[in-house]
Tab-separated table of C-alpha atoms in Angstrom:
chain	number	residue	atom	x	y	z
K	1	UNK	CA	9.219	-27.256	27.835
K	2	UNK	CA	6.416	-24.759	27.290
K	3	UNK	CA	5.674	-24.064	23.609
K	4	UNK	CA	6.066	-20.511	22.337
K	5	UNK	CA	2.763	-18.995	21.230
K	6	UNK	CA	2.316	-16.334	18.565
K	7	UNK	CA	1.317	-13.730	21.149
K	8	UNK	CA	4.629	-14.258	22.932
K	9	UNK	CA	6.363	-12.784	19.890
K	10	UNK	CA	4.533	-9.452	19.949
K	11	UNK	CA	3.427	-8.966	23.557
K	12	UNK	CA	6.554	-6.960	24.314
K	13	UNK	CA	5.827	-4.629	21.411
K	14	UNK	CA	2.375	-3.852	22.875
K	15	UNK	CA	3.406	-3.506	26.507
K	16	UNK	CA	1.444	-0.640	28.171
K	17	UNK	CA	4.313	0.395	30.445
K	18	UNK	CA	6.724	0.650	27.517
K	19	UNK	CA	4.154	2.607	25.509
K	20	UNK	CA	3.621	5.040	28.379
K	21	UNK	CA	7.364	5.552	28.812
K	22	UNK	CA	7.870	6.267	25.112
K	23	UNK	CA	4.855	8.598	25.016
K	24	UNK	CA	6.261	10.534	27.978
K	25	UNK	CA	9.617	10.940	26.221
K	26	UNK	CA	7.845	12.169	23.073
K	27	UNK	CA	5.821	14.609	25.188
K	28	UNK	CA	9.013	16.037	26.711
K	29	UNK	CA	10.758	16.358	23.352
K	30	UNK	CA	7.689	17.873	21.665
K	31	UNK	CA	7.799	20.835	24.036
K	32	UNK	CA	10.690	22.029	21.894
K	33	UNK	CA	8.521	22.247	18.778
K	34	UNK	CA	7.433	25.700	17.662
K	35	UNK	CA	4.808	24.224	15.320
K	36	UNK	CA	3.206	20.795	14.798
K	37	UNK	CA	5.414	18.068	13.349
K	38	UNK	CA	3.428	16.559	10.463
K	39	UNK	CA	4.422	12.929	9.994
K	40	UNK	CA	3.265	10.887	7.011
K	41	UNK	CA	2.925	7.176	7.689
K	42	UNK	CA	3.201	5.929	4.127
K	43	UNK	CA	1.659	2.485	4.632
K	44	UNK	CA	-1.972	1.682	5.375
K	45	UNK	CA	-0.778	-0.977	7.820
K	46	UNK	CA	0.810	1.765	9.903
K	47	UNK	CA	-2.385	3.836	9.703
K	48	UNK	CA	-4.383	0.962	11.133
K	49	UNK	CA	-1.905	0.365	13.952
K	50	UNK	CA	-2.005	4.069	14.821
K	51	UNK	CA	-5.797	4.060	14.983
K	52	UNK	CA	-6.212	0.597	16.513
K	53	UNK	CA	-3.931	1.397	19.435
K	54	UNK	CA	-5.215	4.988	19.769
K	55	UNK	CA	-1.714	6.431	19.477
K	56	UNK	CA	-2.967	9.982	18.702
K	57	UNK	CA	-4.553	10.051	22.155
K	58	UNK	CA	-1.214	9.107	23.729
K	59	UNK	CA	0.746	11.798	21.923
K	60	UNK	CA	0.968	15.578	22.329
K	61	UNK	CA	-0.979	17.847	20.012
K	62	UNK	CA	2.272	18.871	18.306
K	63	UNK	CA	2.410	15.469	16.592
K	64	UNK	CA	0.087	15.246	13.579
K	65	UNK	CA	-0.366	12.174	11.395
K	66	UNK	CA	-0.845	12.377	7.627
K	67	UNK	CA	-2.034	9.189	6.004
K	68	UNK	CA	-0.147	8.199	2.877
K	69	UNK	CA	-0.988	6.244	-0.267
K	70	UNK	CA	0.614	2.954	0.764
K	71	UNK	CA	-2.197	0.499	0.083
K	72	UNK	CA	-2.195	-1.343	-3.270
K	73	UNK	CA	-5.938	-1.861	-3.168
K	74	UNK	CA	-6.668	1.786	-2.294
K	75	UNK	CA	-4.675	3.194	-5.167
K	76	UNK	CA	-6.077	0.955	-7.923
K	77	UNK	CA	-7.936	3.203	-10.412
K	78	UNK	CA	-11.402	2.221	-11.502
K	79	UNK	CA	-10.416	1.685	-15.123
K	80	UNK	CA	-7.939	-1.053	-14.142
K	81	UNK	CA	-10.698	-2.914	-12.245
K	82	UNK	CA	-12.974	-2.459	-15.251
K	83	UNK	CA	-10.248	-4.083	-17.352
K	84	UNK	CA	-10.100	-7.061	-14.975
K	85	UNK	CA	-13.879	-7.462	-15.196
K	86	UNK	CA	-13.763	-7.289	-19.007
K	87	UNK	CA	-11.122	-10.031	-19.055
K	88	UNK	CA	-13.144	-12.188	-16.655
K	89	UNK	CA	-16.296	-11.964	-18.789
K	90	UNK	CA	-14.509	-12.894	-22.043
K	91	UNK	CA	-15.294	-16.433	-23.329
K	92	UNK	CA	-12.784	-19.095	-22.282
K	93	UNK	CA	-11.043	-16.739	-19.840
K	94	UNK	CA	-10.339	-17.202	-16.129
K	95	UNK	CA	-9.229	-14.202	-14.081
K	96	UNK	CA	-7.142	-15.018	-10.987
K	97	UNK	CA	-6.465	-12.464	-8.263
K	98	UNK	CA	-5.754	-12.092	-4.578
K	99	UNK	CA	-8.878	-11.938	-2.411
K	100	UNK	CA	-8.343	-8.304	-1.391
K	101	UNK	CA	-9.341	-7.146	-4.867
K	102	UNK	CA	-12.744	-8.812	-5.008
K	103	UNK	CA	-14.765	-6.058	-3.302
K	104	UNK	CA	-13.012	-3.040	-4.788
K	105	UNK	CA	-15.483	-1.186	-7.010
K	106	UNK	CA	-14.742	-0.191	-10.571
K	107	UNK	CA	-17.109	2.003	-12.545
K	108	UNK	CA	-19.504	-0.902	-13.171
K	109	UNK	CA	-19.186	-2.845	-9.946
K	110	UNK	CA	-16.633	-5.133	-8.346
K	111	UNK	CA	-15.045	-8.428	-9.314
K	112	UNK	CA	-17.220	-10.122	-6.680
K	113	UNK	CA	-20.332	-8.742	-8.343
K	114	UNK	CA	-19.009	-9.779	-11.759
K	115	UNK	CA	-18.464	-13.307	-10.439
K	116	UNK	CA	-22.038	-13.403	-9.154
K	117	UNK	CA	-23.154	-12.482	-12.672
K	118	UNK	CA	-21.249	-15.365	-14.242
K	119	UNK	CA	-17.736	-14.021	-14.838
K	120	UNK	CA	-14.868	-16.466	-14.256
K	121	UNK	CA	-13.072	-14.975	-11.237
K	122	UNK	CA	-10.893	-17.087	-8.941
K	123	UNK	CA	-9.561	-15.668	-5.643
K	124	UNK	CA	-6.276	-17.171	-4.416
K	125	UNK	CA	-4.065	-16.798	-1.351
K	126	UNK	CA	-0.855	-17.287	-3.337
K	127	UNK	CA	-0.067	-16.333	-6.950
K	128	UNK	CA	1.431	-19.818	-7.422
K	129	UNK	CA	-2.078	-21.301	-7.194
K	130	UNK	CA	-2.482	-19.928	-10.719
K	131	UNK	CA	-0.301	-22.771	-11.994
K	132	UNK	CA	-2.752	-25.441	-10.853
K	133	UNK	CA	-5.723	-23.536	-12.313
K	134	UNK	CA	-3.937	-23.258	-15.673
K	135	UNK	CA	-2.939	-26.942	-15.705
K	136	UNK	CA	-6.494	-28.030	-14.875
K	137	UNK	CA	-7.954	-25.781	-17.601
K	138	UNK	CA	-5.671	-26.167	-20.656
K	139	UNK	CA	-8.440	-24.896	-22.974
K	140	UNK	CA	-8.801	-21.609	-21.033
K	141	UNK	CA	-6.759	-18.399	-21.067
K	142	UNK	CA	-5.802	-17.784	-17.417
K	143	UNK	CA	-4.966	-14.174	-16.493
K	144	UNK	CA	-3.286	-13.320	-13.191
K	145	UNK	CA	-4.354	-9.840	-12.029
K	146	UNK	CA	-1.151	-8.828	-10.225
K	147	UNK	CA	-1.254	-6.092	-7.562
K	148	UNK	CA	0.979	-4.759	-4.818
K	149	UNK	CA	4.057	-2.739	-3.995
K	150	UNK	CA	7.676	-3.890	-3.910
K	151	UNK	CA	6.593	-6.420	-1.271
K	152	UNK	CA	4.512	-8.663	-3.529
K	153	UNK	CA	6.233	-8.128	-6.878
K	154	UNK	CA	8.710	-11.003	-6.300
K	155	UNK	CA	5.787	-13.446	-5.986
K	156	UNK	CA	4.511	-12.438	-9.431
K	157	UNK	CA	8.034	-12.761	-10.821
K	158	UNK	CA	8.322	-16.232	-9.261
K	159	UNK	CA	5.001	-17.222	-10.856
K	160	UNK	CA	6.200	-16.086	-14.279
K	161	UNK	CA	9.449	-18.018	-13.813
K	162	UNK	CA	7.421	-21.160	-13.050
K	163	UNK	CA	5.133	-20.592	-16.046
K	164	UNK	CA	8.217	-20.428	-18.281
K	165	UNK	CA	9.834	-23.471	-16.651
K	166	UNK	CA	6.656	-25.538	-17.055
K	167	UNK	CA	6.178	-24.249	-20.629
K	168	UNK	CA	2.600	-23.230	-19.960
K	169	UNK	CA	1.153	-21.237	-22.855
K	170	UNK	CA	-2.225	-20.324	-21.370
K	171	UNK	CA	-1.099	-17.981	-18.539
K	172	UNK	CA	-1.028	-14.180	-18.919
K	173	UNK	CA	-0.328	-11.291	-16.546
K	174	UNK	CA	-2.228	-8.033	-16.006
K	175	UNK	CA	0.460	-6.098	-14.144
K	176	UNK	CA	-0.508	-3.474	-11.536
K	177	UNK	CA	2.615	-3.475	-9.380
K	178	UNK	CA	3.547	-0.012	-8.123
K	179	UNK	CA	6.531	1.601	-6.405
K	180	UNK	CA	6.586	3.541	-3.123
K	181	UNK	CA	9.402	6.106	-3.667
K	182	UNK	CA	8.019	7.773	-6.840
K	183	UNK	CA	4.579	8.219	-5.250
K	184	UNK	CA	5.988	9.701	-2.032
K	185	UNK	CA	8.310	11.900	-4.061
K	186	UNK	CA	5.327	13.252	-6.016
K	187	UNK	CA	3.582	14.183	-2.747
K	188	UNK	CA	6.707	15.806	-1.280
K	189	UNK	CA	7.229	17.832	-4.465
K	190	UNK	CA	3.775	19.405	-4.301
K	191	UNK	CA	3.533	22.969	-3.020
K	192	UNK	CA	2.465	23.684	-0.438
K	193	UNK	CA	3.764	20.439	1.069
K	194	UNK	CA	2.145	19.345	4.336
K	195	UNK	CA	4.696	16.663	5.226
K	196	UNK	CA	7.659	17.233	7.597
K	197	UNK	CA	8.808	13.644	8.181
K	198	UNK	CA	8.189	10.092	6.986
K	199	UNK	CA	7.466	6.760	8.656
K	200	UNK	CA	8.547	4.428	5.844
K	201	UNK	CA	7.042	0.958	5.329
K	202	UNK	CA	9.316	-1.764	6.638
K	203	UNK	CA	7.818	-4.673	4.669
K	204	UNK	CA	8.761	-2.884	1.440
K	205	UNK	CA	12.308	-2.536	2.725
K	206	UNK	CA	12.506	-6.220	3.658
K	207	UNK	CA	12.557	-6.740	-0.129
K	208	UNK	CA	14.097	-3.519	-1.459
K	209	UNK	CA	16.254	-2.486	1.491
K	210	UNK	CA	16.270	0.828	3.331
K	211	UNK	CA	18.344	2.236	0.469
K	212	UNK	CA	15.264	2.954	-1.663
K	213	UNK	CA	14.458	5.983	0.534
K	214	UNK	CA	17.923	7.550	0.240
K	215	UNK	CA	16.934	9.642	-2.785
K	216	UNK	CA	13.979	11.080	-0.828
K	217	UNK	CA	16.341	12.165	1.950
K	218	UNK	CA	18.795	13.728	-0.499
K	219	UNK	CA	16.085	15.543	-2.476
K	220	UNK	CA	13.746	16.723	0.270
K	221	UNK	CA	16.007	16.724	3.344
K	222	UNK	CA	13.398	15.444	5.799
K	223	UNK	CA	13.666	12.869	8.614
K	224	UNK	CA	12.850	9.286	7.547
K	225	UNK	CA	12.570	6.205	9.757
K	226	UNK	CA	11.817	2.701	8.433
K	227	UNK	CA	9.389	1.425	11.062
K	228	UNK	CA	7.792	-1.802	12.193
K	229	UNK	CA	4.049	-2.088	12.656
K	230	UNK	CA	3.583	-2.717	16.373
K	231	UNK	CA	2.696	0.262	18.624
K	232	UNK	CA	6.089	0.253	20.365
K	233	UNK	CA	7.754	0.281	16.925
K	234	UNK	CA	5.739	3.308	15.900
K	235	UNK	CA	6.327	5.323	19.074
K	236	UNK	CA	10.046	4.585	18.935
K	237	UNK	CA	10.071	5.706	15.284
K	238	UNK	CA	8.253	8.936	16.170
K	239	UNK	CA	10.840	9.600	18.884
K	240	UNK	CA	13.641	9.092	16.348
K	241	UNK	CA	11.938	11.427	13.857
K	242	UNK	CA	11.421	14.026	16.561
K	243	UNK	CA	15.075	13.921	17.584
K	244	UNK	CA	16.192	14.325	13.963
K	245	UNK	CA	13.802	17.215	13.409
K	246	UNK	CA	14.702	19.106	16.589
K	247	UNK	CA	18.438	18.744	15.949
K	248	UNK	CA	17.954	19.817	12.304
K	249	UNK	CA	19.862	16.718	11.215
K	250	UNK	CA	17.542	14.785	8.876
K	251	UNK	CA	18.650	11.211	8.313
K	252	UNK	CA	17.468	7.834	7.063
K	253	UNK	CA	17.253	5.446	10.019
K	254	UNK	CA	16.012	1.870	10.408
K	255	UNK	CA	13.939	1.271	13.540
K	256	UNK	CA	12.814	-2.168	12.318
K	257	UNK	CA	16.321	-3.592	12.331
K	258	UNK	CA	15.084	-7.055	13.320
K	259	UNK	CA	13.969	-7.529	9.674
K	260	UNK	CA	15.314	-4.657	7.537
K	261	UNK	CA	18.837	-3.885	6.397
K	262	UNK	CA	20.267	-1.439	3.887
K	263	UNK	CA	20.448	-3.811	0.884
K	264	UNK	CA	17.267	-5.865	1.282
K	265	UNK	CA	16.637	-9.236	-0.341
K	266	UNK	CA	19.068	-9.313	-3.272
K	267	UNK	CA	17.681	-12.580	-4.661
K	268	UNK	CA	14.160	-11.139	-4.817
K	269	UNK	CA	15.483	-7.935	-6.383
K	270	UNK	CA	17.268	-9.965	-9.090
K	271	UNK	CA	14.044	-11.819	-9.857
K	272	UNK	CA	12.164	-8.532	-10.219
K	273	UNK	CA	14.935	-7.100	-12.404
K	274	UNK	CA	14.776	-10.154	-14.676
K	275	UNK	CA	11.136	-9.614	-15.629
K	276	UNK	CA	10.063	-6.028	-14.882
K	277	UNK	CA	10.831	-2.451	-15.888
K	278	UNK	CA	9.204	0.871	-14.890
K	279	UNK	CA	6.233	2.163	-16.860
K	280	UNK	CA	6.352	5.724	-18.149
K	281	UNK	CA	3.272	6.530	-16.019
K	282	UNK	CA	0.798	4.816	-13.724
K	283	UNK	CA	-2.464	6.432	-12.618
K	284	UNK	CA	-3.019	6.226	-8.846
K	285	UNK	CA	-6.578	6.351	-7.581
K	286	UNK	CA	-7.033	9.700	-5.837
K	287	UNK	CA	-3.622	11.042	-6.923
K	288	UNK	CA	-3.578	10.838	-10.728
K	289	UNK	CA	-0.674	10.068	-13.066
K	290	UNK	CA	2.725	9.607	-11.394
K	291	UNK	CA	5.794	9.106	-13.650
K	292	UNK	CA	7.692	5.809	-13.354
K	293	UNK	CA	5.602	4.716	-10.362
K	294	UNK	CA	4.433	1.403	-11.821
K	295	UNK	CA	6.003	-1.675	-13.397
K	296	UNK	CA	5.405	-3.589	-16.615
K	297	UNK	CA	6.904	-6.693	-18.176
K	298	UNK	CA	10.134	-6.223	-20.106
K	299	UNK	CA	9.955	-6.583	-23.916
K	300	UNK	CA	11.375	-10.136	-23.771
K	301	UNK	CA	8.297	-11.253	-21.797
K	302	UNK	CA	5.543	-9.337	-23.586
K	303	UNK	CA	4.053	-12.595	-24.899
K	304	UNK	CA	2.728	-13.029	-21.353
K	305	UNK	CA	1.320	-9.475	-21.099
K	306	UNK	CA	-2.490	-9.538	-20.940
K	307	UNK	CA	-2.674	-5.841	-21.831
K	308	UNK	CA	-1.057	-6.685	-25.173
K	309	UNK	CA	-2.609	-10.119	-25.803
K	310	UNK	CA	-6.143	-8.910	-25.096
K	311	UNK	CA	-5.795	-5.223	-26.015
K	312	UNK	CA	-9.063	-5.245	-27.974
K	313	UNK	CA	-11.000	-5.992	-24.753
K	314	UNK	CA	-9.523	-3.188	-22.645
K	315	UNK	CA	-10.480	0.473	-22.305
K	316	UNK	CA	-7.884	2.928	-20.995
K	317	UNK	CA	-10.183	5.903	-20.436
K	318	UNK	CA	-9.438	7.363	-16.962
K	319	UNK	CA	-12.371	7.206	-14.529
K	320	UNK	CA	-12.353	9.456	-11.457
K	321	UNK	CA	-13.812	8.761	-8.031
K	322	UNK	CA	-17.104	10.220	-6.831
K	323	UNK	CA	-17.095	14.035	-7.033
K	324	UNK	CA	-17.826	14.448	-3.307
K	325	UNK	CA	-14.953	12.164	-2.314
K	326	UNK	CA	-11.847	13.984	-0.982
K	327	UNK	CA	-9.430	11.050	-0.881
K	328	UNK	CA	-6.855	12.980	-2.903
K	329	UNK	CA	-6.793	15.743	-0.269
K	330	UNK	CA	-6.578	13.169	2.553
K	331	UNK	CA	-3.562	11.477	0.955
K	332	UNK	CA	-1.868	14.877	0.539
K	333	UNK	CA	-2.409	15.827	4.192
K	334	UNK	CA	-4.882	18.575	3.377
K	335	UNK	CA	-7.836	16.913	5.104
K	336	UNK	CA	-8.757	14.165	7.524
K	337	UNK	CA	-11.263	11.384	6.740
K	338	UNK	CA	-13.993	12.666	9.065
K	339	UNK	CA	-13.856	16.050	7.276
K	340	UNK	CA	-15.259	14.423	4.129
K	341	UNK	CA	-18.975	15.132	3.683
K	342	UNK	CA	-19.741	11.551	2.655
K	343	UNK	CA	-17.684	9.853	5.415
K	344	UNK	CA	-20.072	7.401	7.127
K	345	UNK	CA	-22.917	9.162	5.298
K	346	UNK	CA	-23.112	7.172	2.087
K	347	UNK	CA	-19.462	6.071	2.080
K	348	UNK	CA	-18.642	3.192	4.404
K	349	UNK	CA	-16.747	-0.117	4.158
K	350	UNK	CA	-19.841	-1.896	2.803
K	351	UNK	CA	-20.481	0.805	0.172
K	352	UNK	CA	-17.158	2.595	-0.428
K	353	UNK	CA	-17.131	5.610	-2.743
K	354	UNK	CA	-13.460	6.555	-2.563
K	355	UNK	CA	-10.073	4.928	-2.519
K	356	UNK	CA	-9.413	5.478	1.210
K	357	UNK	CA	-12.584	3.600	2.209
K	358	UNK	CA	-12.204	0.880	-0.431
K	359	UNK	CA	-9.517	-1.167	1.259
K	360	UNK	CA	-9.358	-2.508	4.801
K	361	UNK	CA	-5.979	-0.704	4.993
K	362	UNK	CA	-7.338	2.664	3.826
K	363	UNK	CA	-7.292	5.728	6.097
K	364	UNK	CA	-11.074	6.267	5.911
K	365	UNK	CA	-11.653	2.600	6.662
K	366	UNK	CA	-9.389	2.885	9.724
K	367	UNK	CA	-11.189	5.990	10.992
K	368	UNK	CA	-14.561	4.339	10.382
K	369	UNK	CA	-13.532	1.201	12.226
K	370	UNK	CA	-11.675	2.688	15.175
K	371	UNK	CA	-12.794	6.318	15.587
K	372	UNK	CA	-16.271	6.574	14.085
K	373	UNK	CA	-17.917	6.666	17.489
K	374	UNK	CA	-15.575	9.372	18.740
K	375	UNK	CA	-15.223	11.917	15.908
K	376	UNK	CA	-14.232	14.589	18.375
K	377	UNK	CA	-11.033	12.693	19.122
K	378	UNK	CA	-8.016	14.460	17.668
K	379	UNK	CA	-6.585	12.241	14.955
């Protein structure tokens, strides 16, 4: 029997004939639009699929993409990275974080640069690797710099559960977990709003269920489709959004039904609920303060909170991005990456100035990687 290869699982979702058929259907439907349909793809993973597979070139001009704030690395404000660096430089401290955060610049450099200067920074693939580091260094204070949306929060909760079970007393948590619905709600509430429909991130809904977008539908009455990340997923989602919009019947639909249901992963949600509660505010890089858009440890677990245990080391002064950076306007749909004066002219993936170029999932990074050589292409 022939073994199944990884490519066998996604080949059908990248099939050129299927893509052409879906694009033709979208073209036919779009003729009924009296003005462009502005679709926000909330997640940076969707942005990269759109650019990687050149979907804008397949679609009619009436379909316009707006690139949302759904990248946990992109939205990390400089002062939070400065806090991580301060913790890493403190005597007898070890800072542990996922590798994505190493190159993200704060106001005084990145964690990678801090490590080169002698700071104790460990990059891990899984938060649970923190346990081994703590057990091997009982005389050190080990701080896990936790990032991510609803998708990765359960892993941090599982780490804390293990720390408690093993009775480790040298592990602390710097919590930077954020929530998708409050951030999208803040963008939809702005006037003028440049968003007509949403492609919602499916990996978030694998954990939290499609239900987390219901309040957005009820409040803003716009089409929403929870979409997968392959090009066929995205074109099918756009077709669903278009049908909802043209029939004036906004709804919340799940295109990615092979992994997402309405309720999500109830066990993971219970683990999150055990340890976390919303913060009053969290400052998003490029977007500013957004109420109840971030998480913090509940009072019962504050003994593990690095922001409390090491408060004397941490500054909370907000630090903005470079003045010439227009990431805030890009995330609001008011501008495209190549309209920024510093795009590829001082701001690039090796030397990022703004949040959208910082992460490999950022909109500017995607444009730089896939469309830099063809800026005239409509995107």
